[in-house]
Coordinates of N, CA and C in Angstrom, one line a residue:
M1 N 9.5 -32.5 -62.3 CA 10.4 -31.1 -62.1 C 8.9 -29.7 -62.3
P2 N 9.2 -29.1 -61.2 CA 8.2 -27.9 -61.8 C 8.7 -27.5 -63.4
S3 N 8.1 -26.2 -63.7 CA 8.0 -26.2 -65.0 C 9.8 -25.2 -65.4
N4 N 10.0 -24.5 -64.3 CA 10.4 -23.5 -63.7 C 12.2 -24.6 -63.8
D5 N 12.0 -25.8 -63.0 CA 13.0 -26.4 -63.6 C 13.6 -27.1 -64.1
V6 N 12.4 -27.0 -65.6 CA 12.4 -28.1 -66.6 C 13.5 -26.8 -67.8
R7 N 12.9 -25.8 -67.5 CA 13.6 -24.0 -68.5 C 15.2 -24.3 -68.3
T8 N 15.4 -24.8 -67.0 CA 16.8 -24.2 -66.2 C 17.4 -25.5 -67.0
L9 N 17.1 -26.5 -67.0 CA 17.6 -27.8 -67.3 C 17.6 -27.7 -68.6
A10 N 17.2 -27.0 -69.6 CA 17.0 -26.8 -71.1 C 18.0 -26.0 -71.4
Q11 N 18.1 -24.7 -70.3 CA 19.6 -23.1 -70.6 C 20.8 -23.8 -70.7
A12 N 20.2 -25.9 -69.7 CA 22.1 -25.8 -69.4 C 22.2 -26.7 -70.5
A13 N 21.7 -27.3 -70.4 CA 21.2 -28.7 -72.0 C 22.4 -28.4 -72.7
V14 N 21.6 -26.9 -73.9 CA 21.2 -26.7 -74.9 C 22.7 -26.4 -75.6
P15 N 23.0 -25.2 -74.9 CA 24.6 -25.0 -75.0 C 25.5 -25.8 -74.8
T16 N 25.0 -27.0 -73.5 CA 26.5 -27.5 -73.4 C 26.9 -28.9 -74.8
A17 N 25.0 -29.2 -75.2 CA 25.0 -30.3 -76.0 C 26.2 -28.8 -77.1
A18 N 25.5 -27.7 -78.1 CA 26.6 -26.8 -78.8 C 27.7 -27.8 -78.5
V19 N 28.5 -27.0 -77.4 CA 29.5 -26.9 -76.9 C 30.5 -28.5 -77.4
G20 N 29.6 -29.7 -77.3 CA 30.0 -30.5 -77.3 C 29.9 -30.7 -78.7
A21 N 29.0 -30.7 -79.8 CA 29.4 -31.0 -81.3 C 30.0 -30.4 -81.9
L22 N 30.5 -28.9 -80.8 CA 31.4 -28.1 -81.9 C 32.9 -28.7 -81.6
A23 N 33.2 -29.7 -79.8 CA 34.1 -29.5 -80.1 C 34.1 -31.6 -80.2
A24 N 33.0 -32.0 -80.5 CA 33.1 -33.5 -81.6 C 33.7 -32.9 -82.7
V25 N 33.1 -31.6 -83.2 CA 33.6 -31.8 -84.7 C 35.9 -30.9 -84.4
V26 N 36.0 -30.5 -84.5 CA 36.9 -30.1 -83.8 C 37.7 -31.7 -83.8
S27 N 37.3 -32.3 -82.8 CA 38.5 -33.0 -82.5 C 38.5 -34.4 -84.0
A28 N 36.7 -33.9 -84.6 CA 37.2 -35.4 -85.4 C 38.2 -35.0 -86.5
V29 N 37.8 -33.5 -87.0 CA 39.1 -32.8 -87.7 C 40.9 -33.6 -87.0
V30 N 41.2 -32.9 -85.8 CA 41.9 -33.2 -85.0 C 42.7 -34.5 -85.0
A31 N 41.2 -35.2 -84.6 CA 41.7 -36.6 -84.0 C 41.5 -37.6 -84.1
G32 N 40.3 -37.4 -85.9 CA 39.9 -38.2 -86.7 C 39.1 -38.7 -86.2
G33 N 38.1 -40.2 -85.8 CA 36.9 -40.6 -85.3 C 36.4 -40.9 -84.0
K34 N 38.1 -41.6 -83.3 CA 38.1 -41.7 -82.7 C 37.9 -40.2 -81.6
G35 N 38.7 -39.1 -82.1 CA 38.3 -38.0 -81.4 C 37.2 -37.2 -81.8
A36 N 35.7 -38.2 -82.2 CA 34.8 -37.3 -82.3 C 33.8 -38.0 -81.0
I37 N 34.0 -39.4 -81.4 CA 33.5 -40.8 -80.1 C 34.1 -39.9 -78.8
G38 N 35.2 -39.7 -78.2 CA 35.8 -38.8 -76.7 C 35.4 -38.3 -77.0
A39 N 34.7 -37.2 -77.7 CA 34.3 -35.7 -77.7 C 32.8 -35.9 -77.5
G40 N 32.3 -36.7 -77.8 CA 30.3 -37.2 -77.8 C 30.3 -37.8 -76.7
V41 N 31.2 -39.1 -76.0 CA 30.6 -39.5 -75.0 C 30.9 -38.8 -73.8
A42 N 32.1 -37.3 -73.9 CA 32.8 -36.6 -72.7 C 31.2 -35.6 -72.7
T43 N 30.6 -35.2 -73.4 CA 29.2 -34.3 -73.7 C 28.0 -35.1 -72.6
L44 N 28.1 -36.4 -73.4 CA 26.9 -37.6 -73.0 C 27.0 -37.4 -71.2
V45 N 28.4 -37.5 -70.6 CA 28.8 -37.9 -69.4 C 28.0 -37.2 -68.9
V46 N 29.0 -35.9 -69.3 CA 28.8 -33.7 -68.5 C 27.1 -34.1 -68.1
I47 N 26.3 -34.1 -70.0 CA 24.5 -33.7 -69.5 C 24.4 -34.6 -68.6
L48 N 24.7 -35.6 -68.2 CA 23.9 -36.3 -67.7 C 24.1 -36.6 -66.1
F49 N 25.4 -36.1 -65.7 CA 25.8 -35.6 -64.0 C 25.5 -34.1 -63.6
M50 N 25.6 -33.8 -64.8 CA 25.1 -32.4 -63.8 C 22.7 -32.4 -64.1
G51 N 23.3 -33.3 -65.0 CA 21.4 -32.7 -65.0 C 20.8 -33.8 -64.0
L52 N 21.7 -34.7 -63.9 CA 21.4 -35.7 -62.9 C 21.5 -34.6 -61.4
G53 N 22.3 -33.9 -61.5 CA 22.9 -32.9 -60.3 C 21.5 -32.2 -59.7
L54 N 21.0 -31.8 -60.4 CA 20.1 -30.5 -60.4 C 18.9 -30.9 -61.1
Y55 N 18.5 -32.3 -60.7 CA 17.5 -32.8 -60.7 C 17.3 -32.8 -59.0
A56 N 18.8 -33.9 -58.8 CA 18.9 -34.1 -56.4 C 18.2 -32.3 -56.3
L57 N 19.2 -31.7 -56.6 CA 19.4 -30.1 -56.0 C 18.0 -29.7 -56.0
Q58 N 17.4 -29.5 -56.8 CA 16.0 -29.6 -56.9 C 15.0 -29.9 -55.6
R59 N 15.0 -31.4 -55.8 CA 14.4 -32.7 -55.0 C 15.2 -31.7 -53.5
T60 N 16.2 -31.4 -53.0 CA 16.2 -31.3 -52.2 C 16.4 -29.7 -51.5
A61 N 16.3 -28.8 -52.2 CA 15.2 -27.9 -52.3 C 14.2 -27.9 -51.6
A62 N 13.2 -28.7 -52.3 CA 11.9 -28.5 -52.2 C 11.2 -29.0 -50.4
S63 N 12.1 -30.4 -50.2 CA 12.2 -31.1 -48.9 C 12.9 -30.8 -47.8
L64 N 13.5 -30.1 -47.8 CA 14.5 -29.9 -47.8 C 15.8 -28.5 -47.5
P65 N 14.4 -27.4 -47.1 CA 15.4 -25.8 -47.6 C 16.0 -25.7 -47.4
H66 N 16.1 -26.3 -46.1 CA 17.8 -25.4 -44.6 C 18.9 -26.1 -45.3
L67 N 19.1 -27.4 -46.2 CA 20.2 -27.9 -46.3 C 20.2 -27.7 -47.6
F68 N 19.6 -27.0 -48.4 CA 19.9 -26.8 -50.3 C 21.1 -25.7 -50.5
Q69 N 21.8 -24.7 -49.6 CA 23.7 -24.5 -50.5 C 24.5 -25.1 -49.3
A70 N 24.2 -25.8 -48.6 CA 25.3 -26.8 -48.6 C 25.4 -28.3 -49.4
M71 N 24.0 -28.1 -49.6 CA 24.2 -29.7 -50.5 C 24.1 -29.2 -51.7
G72 N 24.5 -27.9 -52.4 CA 24.5 -27.4 -53.6 C 25.7 -27.2 -53.7
L73 N 27.0 -26.9 -52.6 CA 28.3 -26.7 -52.2 C 28.7 -28.7 -53.0
M74 N 28.5 -28.9 -51.9 CA 29.4 -30.5 -51.7 C 28.5 -32.0 -53.0
L75 N 27.4 -31.2 -53.6 CA 26.9 -31.3 -54.8 C 27.9 -31.1 -55.8
Y76 N 28.4 -30.5 -56.1 CA 29.2 -29.8 -57.4 C 31.1 -29.8 -57.3
A77 N 31.2 -29.9 -55.7 CA 32.8 -30.5 -55.0 C 32.1 -32.3 -56.2
A78 N 31.4 -32.9 -55.5 CA 31.1 -34.5 -56.0 C 31.1 -34.8 -57.8
Q79 N 30.5 -34.0 -57.9 CA 29.9 -33.7 -59.5 C 31.7 -33.6 -60.9
I80 N 32.5 -32.4 -59.7 CA 34.0 -32.5 -60.4 C 34.7 -33.9 -60.1
L81 N 35.0 -33.8 -59.1 CA 35.8 -35.9 -58.6 C 34.9 -36.8 -60.0
L82 N 34.9 -36.9 -59.3 CA 33.3 -37.9 -60.6 C 33.6 -38.1 -62.3
L83 N 34.1 -37.0 -62.0 CA 34.7 -36.5 -63.8 C 36.6 -36.1 -63.8
F84 N 36.5 -36.0 -62.7 CA 37.7 -36.6 -62.5 C 38.7 -38.1 -62.5
V85 N 37.0 -38.9 -62.1 CA 37.3 -40.1 -61.8 C 37.4 -40.7 -63.3
F86 N 36.7 -40.4 -63.8 CA 35.8 -40.1 -65.0 C 37.5 -40.8 -66.0
V87 N 37.8 -38.7 -66.7 CA 39.6 -38.8 -66.3 C 40.1 -40.1 -66.6
A88 N 40.2 -39.9 -65.1 CA 41.5 -41.0 -64.9 C 41.3 -42.6 -65.2
A89 N 39.7 -42.7 -65.2 CA 39.3 -43.9 -65.4 C 39.2 -44.5 -67.5
F90 N 39.2 -43.6 -68.0 CA 39.7 -43.7 -69.8 C 40.7 -43.3 -69.8
K91 N 42.0 -42.9 -69.0 CA 43.2 -41.7 -69.9 C 43.7 -43.3 -70.9
N92 N 43.7 -44.4 -70.3 CA 45.0 -45.4 -71.4 C 43.7 -46.1 -72.7
T93 N 42.4 -45.5 -72.4 CA 41.7 -46.3 -73.3 C 42.0 -46.1 -74.7
T94 N 41.7 -47.2 -75.4 CA 41.2 -47.4 -77.0 C 40.6 -46.9 -77.1
L95 N 39.7 -47.1 -76.4 CA 37.9 -47.1 -77.2 C 37.5 -45.2 -78.0
F96 N 38.4 -44.9 -77.7 CA 39.0 -43.4 -77.9 C 39.4 -42.9 -77.9
N97 N 39.9 -41.4 -78.0 CA 40.9 -40.5 -78.1 C 41.0 -39.8 -76.7
P98 N 41.9 -39.8 -75.8 CA 41.4 -39.8 -74.2 C 41.5 -37.9 -73.8
R99 N 42.5 -37.6 -75.1 CA 43.0 -35.9 -74.9 C 41.3 -35.9 -75.2
A100 N 41.2 -35.6 -76.2 CA 39.6 -35.4 -76.5 C 38.2 -35.3 -75.9
F101 N 38.2 -36.1 -74.6 CA 37.7 -36.7 -73.7 C 37.4 -35.7 -73.1
A102 N 39.1 -35.4 -72.3 CA 39.5 -35.4 -71.0 C 39.1 -33.8 -71.5
L103 N 39.9 -32.5 -72.3 CA 39.3 -31.6 -72.6 C 37.9 -31.2 -73.4
T104 N 36.5 -32.2 -73.9 CA 35.6 -32.1 -74.5 C 34.6 -31.8 -72.4
L105 N 35.1 -33.0 -71.7 CA 35.0 -32.8 -70.7 C 34.7 -31.3 -69.4
V106 N 35.9 -30.9 -70.0 CA 36.4 -29.4 -68.9 C 35.4 -28.7 -70.1
L107 N 35.7 -28.7 -71.0 CA 34.4 -27.6 -72.1 C 32.9 -27.7 -71.5
A108 N 33.0 -29.0 -71.9 CA 31.3 -28.7 -71.3 C 30.9 -28.5 -70.2
T109 N 31.7 -29.0 -69.2 CA 31.6 -28.7 -67.3 C 31.4 -27.2 -67.7
L110 N 32.4 -26.6 -67.9 CA 32.0 -24.9 -67.8 C 31.6 -24.4 -68.3
S111 N 31.2 -24.7 -69.1 CA 29.8 -24.4 -70.6 C 28.5 -24.9 -69.3
W112 N 29.0 -25.7 -69.0 CA 27.4 -26.4 -67.5 C 26.9 -25.1 -66.8
I113 N 28.0 -24.7 -66.6 CA 28.2 -23.8 -65.1 C 27.4 -22.6 -65.1
A114 N 28.2 -22.5 -67.0 CA 27.6 -21.0 -67.2 C 26.4 -20.9 -68.0
A115 N 25.9 -21.2 -67.9 CA 24.9 -21.6 -68.9 C 24.2 -22.3 -67.7
Q116 N 23.7 -22.6 -66.5 CA 23.4 -22.5 -65.3 C 23.4 -21.9 -64.8
T117 N 24.4 -20.5 -64.2 CA 24.1 -19.9 -63.7 C 23.1 -18.3 -64.5
R118 N 23.8 -18.7 -65.4 CA 22.6 -17.6 -66.4 C 21.1 -17.3 -66.5
A119 N 21.1 -19.2 -66.6 CA 19.2 -19.1 -66.7 C 19.3 -18.5 -65.2
H120 N 19.9 -19.6 -64.0 CA 19.4 -19.0 -62.7 C 19.3 -17.2 -62.3
M121 N 20.2 -16.4 -63.1 CA 20.0 -15.5 -63.3 C 19.2 -14.5 -64.1
K122 N 17.8 -15.4 -65.1 CA 17.6 -15.1 -65.5 C 16.1 -14.9 -64.7
S123 N 16.0 -16.2 -64.1 CA 14.9 -16.1 -63.5 C 14.4 -15.5 -62.5
K124 N 13.0 -15.1 -62.6 CA 12.7 -15.3 -61.9 C 12.1 -16.1 -60.8
I125 N 12.8 -16.4 -59.6 CA 12.5 -17.3 -58.5 C 11.8 -16.6 -57.5
L126 N 10.4 -16.8 -56.7 CA 10.1 -16.0 -56.0 C 10.7 -16.4 -54.3
Y127 N 11.2 -16.2 -53.9 CA 12.0 -16.2 -52.4 C 11.3 -16.0 -51.6
V128 N 9.7 -16.6 -51.2 CA 8.4 -16.9 -50.7 C 7.2 -17.0 -51.3
E129 N 6.6 -18.4 -51.1 CA 5.9 -19.0 -51.6 C 4.6 -18.3 -51.8
P130 N 3.7 -17.2 -52.1 CA 2.3 -16.3 -51.8 C 1.3 -17.4 -50.8
G131 N 1.1 -16.5 -50.1 CA -0.1 -17.6 -49.6 C 0.6 -18.5 -48.3
S132 N 1.8 -18.4 -48.0 CA 1.9 -19.5 -47.0 C 2.7 -19.1 -45.7
A133 N 2.9 -17.3 -46.0 CA 3.2 -16.8 -44.2 C 1.9 -16.9 -43.6
A134 N 2.3 -17.1 -43.4 CA 1.5 -17.6 -42.2 C 1.0 -15.6 -41.3
P135 N -0.4 -15.2 -40.6 CA -1.0 -14.1 -40.6 C 0.0 -13.6 -38.8
V136 N 0.3 -12.6 -38.8 CA 1.3 -12.8 -38.0 C -0.2 -12.1 -36.4
S137 N 0.1 -12.4 -35.7 CA -0.8 -12.6 -34.1 C -0.1 -11.6 -33.3
G138 N -0.3 -10.6 -32.1 CA 0.2 -10.6 -31.4 C 0.7 -9.3 -31.5
D139 N -0.9 -8.4 -32.7 CA 0.5 -7.0 -33.0 C 0.1 -5.9 -32.0
R140 N 0.8 -4.7 -31.4 CA 0.1 -3.6 -30.9 C -1.1 -3.5 -30.6
S141 N -1.7 -3.1 -31.9 CA -3.4 -2.5 -31.3 C -3.6 -3.7 -31.2
E142 N -4.2 -5.1 -31.1 CA -4.9 -6.0 -30.6 C -4.4 -6.1 -29.0
K143 N -3.0 -6.4 -28.4 CA -3.1 -6.0 -27.3 C -3.6 -5.0 -26.4
S144 N -3.2 -3.8 -27.0 CA -3.3 -2.6 -25.7 C -5.5 -2.5 -25.9
G145 N -5.6 -3.0 -27.0 CA -7.2 -2.3 -27.4 C -7.4 -1.7 -27.8
H146 N -7.0 -0.9 -28.4 CA -7.1 0.7 -28.8 C -6.5 -0.2 -30.6
S147 N -7.7 0.7 -31.3 CA -7.4 1.1 -32.8 C -7.2 2.3 -33.6
S148 N -6.6 1.7 -34.3 CA -6.4 2.9 -35.0 C -6.4 3.2 -36.0

């Protein structure tokens, strides 16, 4: 991953982990140890899903830039659907508190999206790679034989 992508990943993952840690503390107070475990699992799921999604999106941008926007929209829709699948799959679990899991999943996802948006807005990304523009041929002064 280029350094800009790693920076974006860190700028999104760190606030998400902080929100997850805070949610784990609150869940531990409210729901006990199982609440803390649920919040921790939810935070890890969000960081894993969103991090892999960011990686896939950056790979797509590098290899197929014309599909970047469509891939981004499809990726976010797929990630949200997968997170709903996780909530549905673990709604009756006894391994951890499902309510703490679901609430932390939502909070961590919103945190990731907000942090990634902020990181992207703050980054200075070039729209055109320097030196990649082809020289313009067929200038008017060359065709007419006149030089200015």
